Structure formats: C-alpha cells, structure tokens
Amino acid sequence: MKLQLIILSTVVLALLSCSYPRNFTRDFYRENESKLEALKNDFKNLYHQKPFAVLFEEKKFNHVNFEFITDTLKRIYHFNINENSLKDSLDLYQYNTSAILKLIKEMKEIQCTWINNIEYYVNLERRNLVMMVVRNKALNKAFKGESYCTLVFFERPQLFDGRGIFIDRADKKRRRQLNGYVLRKVNDSVGYAITKVYR
Amino acid sequence: MILAAICEKSAAENPIVDTSFKRIDSASDNSIIETLEYIQSIKDLEQSEYWPNVKPDLLLQNLKTFTIEPFSFYEGKTTNFCAYSALTYIPLKYNPLGFAQFMVELYRTGKSRMGKDVLQPGKAVREEAGLLKYKGALDINPAGQMWFLTLADHYKGYLNRFNLHFDKGDENTFWASTNFAKFNRMLRRLFNANVIAHGADLSRPHVGDLYDYLQSRLKRGEVFLYVNNKKLYRKTHSKKIFHTPTHYVLLISISRLSNGDIELAYWDYGLKTLQQLSPGFFKNIVFGISTWVPKKVKKS
C-alpha cells in the first residue's frame, strides 16, 4: 500500500511538473495588459520610424541581439545592455536611441525575450502584426523544459471558432498558425501560443 | 567578375531551356533584360492542368520578381526549404533566363529538365503548390512553392526515409529536409559545375584555419555553409548537449575585425544578413562547406 502511494505521488508530481497553469496567458495578460499594450505601441511606432527587432539572449536579461533592418540588409549585433556600445550603435545607425533604450528596459522588466514585426498575407495583401515572447517561471518545468508565451497583436479583430482558436478568414475550416503553432484567443485582436522556442 | 560555363547536352535534348551559366553582377546585364523580355513575351499561358492552384499571371509575376530581385527569394517561415532556397541563388544569379524557361515548361507540361535531371513531381505535390500558407512572403509566391516542392519531391537523402511520401504540412517535416550529401548532389546534378565539399552532418570540416579557407573559397566560386541554426539565430535559453546543423546559407563575404571577431555576410530568409561572431563560436556552428565552381568554357 505504502509503495503504491509513493508511485502514485511520483506520477502525480511528474504530471504536474509537465503542465503549466491552464489560464496562464489570460491571467498574465490581464495583470499586465497596460504594460504589454504600451510595449507593443512603443515598438510599433519605433519600428515604423526605422525597422528593428530585439532579442534577449540569456536568462539574466543583460545581453541583447539587436537587429538593424533595412530593405535589403539585416545587421545582427550582440550587446551588453549595461555598456555604451548599444547606445553608440543606435546613434550610428540613426535610431531613436533614448526611446529604444527605454523599450529594452521595459522588455527586461516584463521578461519579454523577443519582440518583432511579422508580415503575413491575406488574399495576397500584406499585413503586419507585432509578436512578443515572454519568459515566465510558471512555464519552466523540470521534465518538460522551458516554454515561452508568445503573444501576437493583430491590427484588426480576427475570426476564431467556439473553442477560441483563431481561424483563417478565407478558409474558415483552417486554423491560423504562427511559426507552426495554433493561435488561441486572448481577446479579439490578441492571440497566444505556448511555444518551445521564442522565435 | 564574369565567369562562364556551358551546361552539357541538355540544351540539345530540350531546346526550350537555356542552360548556360554566366554570373550577372549588374541589374542592367543583358541576361536580365532577355529574361524579362522572355517573360513579357508569354501572352498565352493558360491555367495549367498540372498545377491547379497556381495562377498563370501570378507565376509570371513571381518569375519577374526573381529576375529583378534574386536576393528576395524566400523559403518561408518554419519550412525545411532552406537548402533549396540557398541553391536557387545559382540559377537566379547565373542563368535567370534558363530558370524562367524551366519554370514555364514545368508549369505547362508538369515536367522539365534542369542540368542532368528531368524533374517531374507527383500529383500530391503539384496540387499543394499555391496552397502553402502562414509562411510569410512564400504565401504569395506560388512559383517558389512549385520550385521548392518539386526539388523536395525529386531529391531524397537518408533523412527523407523517415517520411518519403508527401502529405499536407510535410514542408515542415523530414519529407523536405536536406542532409549535406543530398545538398551537394543537388548542386552537382542541377547546375553543371565542380562542387568541392568539406564536412558532414555530424562532424565539423577539417580545413585548417576556417577563416582563411573560406576567404580562398570565395575567390573560386559560390560558397554555401551548413550551419547550426539554433546557435546562429538563438531560439531558446536552454543549453543543448548535442549540436547538429539544420540550416543552409549562402556566404557572401567574410572579414576579420580588429578585435579578432569575424564579420560574416550571408544570404538566407530573403535578406542579406551581417553578423559579427567570435572565431570560436563561428567554428562551432559550421558543419559543412560547399563550394560551387562553374566549369570554364573551352575555347575552340
């Protein structure tokens, strides 16, 4: 009997360590909505001025991989955010340095590992969305490893089915995907997926 | 630099397709003008029975874009088409007319010859071209979808044995993946040239100083690198014990900075990318190097 209890407890513990809180994203979004929306809007405005993407390379959130993007060339440089080289490079490539440094600080505060503009197409027409990936302790499990919460901010409300899964506007039987993941609803224009990679 | 070569007998066997290889370094080059004139001259391209989901006008528009902006050729998000995309630089840069003719022939008849092989994709693949979605700019590029799916259907390596037959969604699976030997085989068979390859799927190339070697290779021809993509583009914070290559890029230039780091310019995902990497990191991510050297034209 004692042995059975031990085995049962082990199995339950193992299962618990594989799953993440069911409503993690909705709770996380609700608690941080104003910060996330502000971050998205700031990024969108800055991206519109001059395209870029930011990625935090490690768990301590001190090193970034900054992508300076033009129509034909993407420069990927690696920086310690506590050193001056990031500021100098932003100045050199004529970015809005103070606003971008503020954005990076806000990303660190909310543990956003990656922010980028993503192009997608509907009926041959190009559209954009902002993709933001968040790291959170609740998503890191001993057996399953790390997972990330990917949030996507569409520019307009989307269609979704009765289970809250985003569907294709042109083909309503088809589920919309981002980087191979099915998107679920946070609200009409924000979707999420729990992903194993952050880009 | 103008390099030239003539592809073997296929021209005689299939007079419709131009198979010469001559590098184009300027947008005003005659080859580009000829290609655009050729595409412009096609007025009667009807909806293909072989490619039901590829519209003829969009196909021709895509072919024009390939000709004018070869570097915008894009393999799509999350697909395993990076190898096919990387090697497409060769026909687009050396023989855009031959490539356009090949694609039109493939569209009209469901098969066409390139280099040493006649490519004739199966029905499942032909019906899927034009329907791939959520892949970024590849969504509006049915010609690219046709080309990638045709190559993936025709050339098989040991990785493809895990999934030999195409089903919907297989563009993201082992069905489309390319091991190093298959990549080199495709280079040799599709584009008549000498291919010098170093490296393997699970071991790094033994070429002495990697930087010096790549510098010397770039002077000889087009250089492709088989790299660990998870390191080149960080995707997770967790550390992996085993590292394997999963991505092909075209090397454009390489230089050594004053601090000893290596500045690497390469082409993938429809853009030129420039990264500065430490020599150790760079050595760690490169598993294969293929140099494509066009054969010189024999003077008569």
CSV table of C-alpha atoms in Angstrom, one decimal, chain A residues 5-130:
chain,number,residue,atom,x,y,z
A,5,LEU,CA,1.1,5.6,-2.6
A,6,ILE,CA,4.7,6.5,-3.3
A,7,ILE,CA,4.4,5.5,-7.0
A,8,LEU,CA,1.1,7.4,-7.3
A,9,SER,CA,2.5,10.5,-5.7
A,10,THR,CA,5.6,10.3,-8.1
A,11,VAL,CA,3.3,10.0,-11.1
A,12,VAL,CA,1.2,13.0,-10.0
A,13,LEU,CA,4.2,15.1,-9.3
A,14,ALA,CA,5.7,14.2,-12.7
A,15,LEU,CA,2.5,15.1,-14.4
A,16,LEU,CA,2.3,18.4,-12.5
A,17,SER,CA,5.8,19.3,-13.4
A,18,CYS,CA,4.9,18.8,-17.1
A,19,SER,CA,2.0,21.1,-17.3
A,20,TYR,CA,1.7,24.9,-17.0
A,21,PRO,CA,-1.3,26.8,-15.4
A,22,ARG,CA,-4.2,26.4,-17.8
A,23,ASN,CA,-5.1,30.1,-17.8
A,24,PHE,CA,-1.6,31.4,-17.6
A,25,THR,CA,-1.7,33.6,-20.6
A,26,ARG,CA,-5.1,35.2,-20.0
A,27,ASP,CA,-4.2,35.8,-16.3
A,28,PHE,CA,-0.8,37.1,-17.3
A,29,TYR,CA,-2.3,39.4,-20.0
A,30,ARG,CA,-5.0,40.7,-17.6
A,31,GLU,CA,-2.4,41.5,-14.9
A,32,ASN,CA,0.0,43.2,-17.3
A,33,GLU,CA,-2.3,44.5,-20.1
A,34,SER,CA,-1.4,48.1,-19.8
A,35,LYS,CA,2.4,47.3,-19.8
A,36,LEU,CA,2.1,44.9,-22.7
A,37,GLU,CA,-0.1,47.2,-24.8
A,38,ALA,CA,2.3,50.1,-24.1
A,39,LEU,CA,5.3,48.0,-25.1
A,40,LYS,CA,3.5,46.9,-28.3
A,41,ASN,CA,2.6,50.5,-29.2
A,42,ASP,CA,6.0,51.9,-28.5
A,43,PHE,CA,7.6,49.1,-30.6
A,44,LYS,CA,5.2,49.7,-33.4
A,45,ASN,CA,5.9,53.4,-33.5
A,46,LEU,CA,9.7,52.9,-33.3
A,47,TYR,CA,9.6,50.1,-35.9
A,48,HIS,CA,7.6,52.4,-38.2
A,49,GLN,CA,10.4,55.0,-37.9
A,50,LYS,CA,13.2,52.5,-38.6
A,51,PRO,CA,12.8,48.7,-38.6
A,52,PHE,CA,14.5,46.6,-35.9
A,53,ALA,CA,14.0,43.6,-33.7
A,54,VAL,CA,15.3,42.9,-30.2
A,55,LEU,CA,16.1,39.6,-28.6
A,56,PHE,CA,17.4,38.8,-25.1
A,57,GLU,CA,20.0,36.1,-25.4
A,58,GLU,CA,20.2,34.8,-21.9
A,59,LYS,CA,18.1,34.3,-18.8
A,60,LYS,CA,19.7,37.2,-16.9
A,61,PHE,CA,18.4,39.7,-19.4
A,62,ASN,CA,21.7,41.6,-19.8
A,63,HIS,CA,22.7,40.7,-23.4
A,64,VAL,CA,20.7,41.5,-26.4
A,65,ASN,CA,20.8,40.6,-30.0
A,66,PHE,CA,19.7,43.7,-31.9
A,67,GLU,CA,18.7,43.5,-35.5
A,68,PHE,CA,19.1,46.7,-37.5
A,69,ILE,CA,16.9,46.1,-40.5
A,70,THR,CA,16.8,47.7,-43.9
A,71,ASP,CA,15.1,46.6,-47.1
A,72,THR,CA,18.0,44.5,-48.3
A,73,LEU,CA,20.3,44.0,-45.3
A,74,LYS,CA,19.8,42.9,-41.7
A,75,ARG,CA,22.7,43.6,-39.3
A,76,ILE,CA,22.6,41.4,-36.2
A,77,TYR,CA,24.9,42.8,-33.4
A,78,HIS,CA,25.3,41.5,-29.9
A,79,PHE,CA,25.4,43.9,-27.0
A,80,ASN,CA,25.6,44.0,-23.2
A,81,ILE,CA,22.8,46.5,-22.4
A,82,ASN,CA,24.9,47.9,-19.5
A,83,GLU,CA,27.7,49.0,-21.8
A,84,ASN,CA,27.8,52.0,-24.1
A,85,SER,CA,28.2,50.1,-27.4
A,86,LEU,CA,24.5,49.6,-27.8
A,87,LYS,CA,23.8,53.4,-27.5
A,88,ASP,CA,26.7,54.2,-29.8
A,89,SER,CA,25.5,51.8,-32.5
A,90,LEU,CA,21.9,53.1,-32.2
A,91,ASP,CA,23.3,56.6,-32.7
A,92,LEU,CA,25.4,55.5,-35.6
A,93,TYR,CA,22.5,53.9,-37.5
A,94,GLN,CA,20.3,56.9,-36.6
A,95,TYR,CA,17.7,55.2,-34.5
A,96,ASN,CA,15.7,56.9,-31.8
A,97,THR,CA,18.3,55.9,-29.1
A,98,SER,CA,16.6,57.1,-25.9
A,99,ALA,CA,13.2,55.6,-26.9
A,100,ILE,CA,14.8,52.2,-27.9
A,101,LEU,CA,16.8,52.0,-24.7
A,102,LYS,CA,13.6,52.7,-22.7
A,103,LEU,CA,11.8,50.0,-24.7
A,104,ILE,CA,14.6,47.5,-23.9
A,105,LYS,CA,14.4,48.4,-20.2
A,106,GLU,CA,10.6,47.8,-20.3
A,107,MET,CA,11.2,44.5,-22.0
A,108,LYS,CA,13.6,43.4,-19.3
A,109,GLU,CA,11.1,44.4,-16.6
A,110,ILE,CA,8.3,42.2,-18.1
A,111,GLN,CA,10.8,39.5,-19.1
A,112,CYS,CA,10.0,39.9,-22.8
A,113,THR,CA,12.7,37.9,-24.6
A,114,TRP,CA,11.8,38.8,-28.2
A,115,ILE,CA,9.8,41.5,-30.0
A,116,ASN,CA,9.4,41.7,-33.7
A,117,ASN,CA,7.2,42.8,-36.5
A,118,ILE,CA,5.8,39.9,-38.6
A,119,GLU,CA,4.4,40.1,-42.1
A,120,TYR,CA,1.6,37.9,-43.1
A,121,TYR,CA,-0.7,37.8,-46.1
A,122,VAL,CA,-4.5,37.7,-46.5
A,123,ASN,CA,-5.7,37.3,-50.1
A,124,LEU,CA,-2.3,38.5,-51.5
A,125,GLU,CA,-2.5,41.6,-49.3
A,126,ARG,CA,0.4,42.2,-46.9
A,127,ARG,CA,-0.5,42.8,-43.2
A,128,ASN,CA,1.6,43.2,-40.1
A,129,LEU,CA,1.4,42.0,-36.5
A,130,VAL,CA,3.6,42.5,-33.5
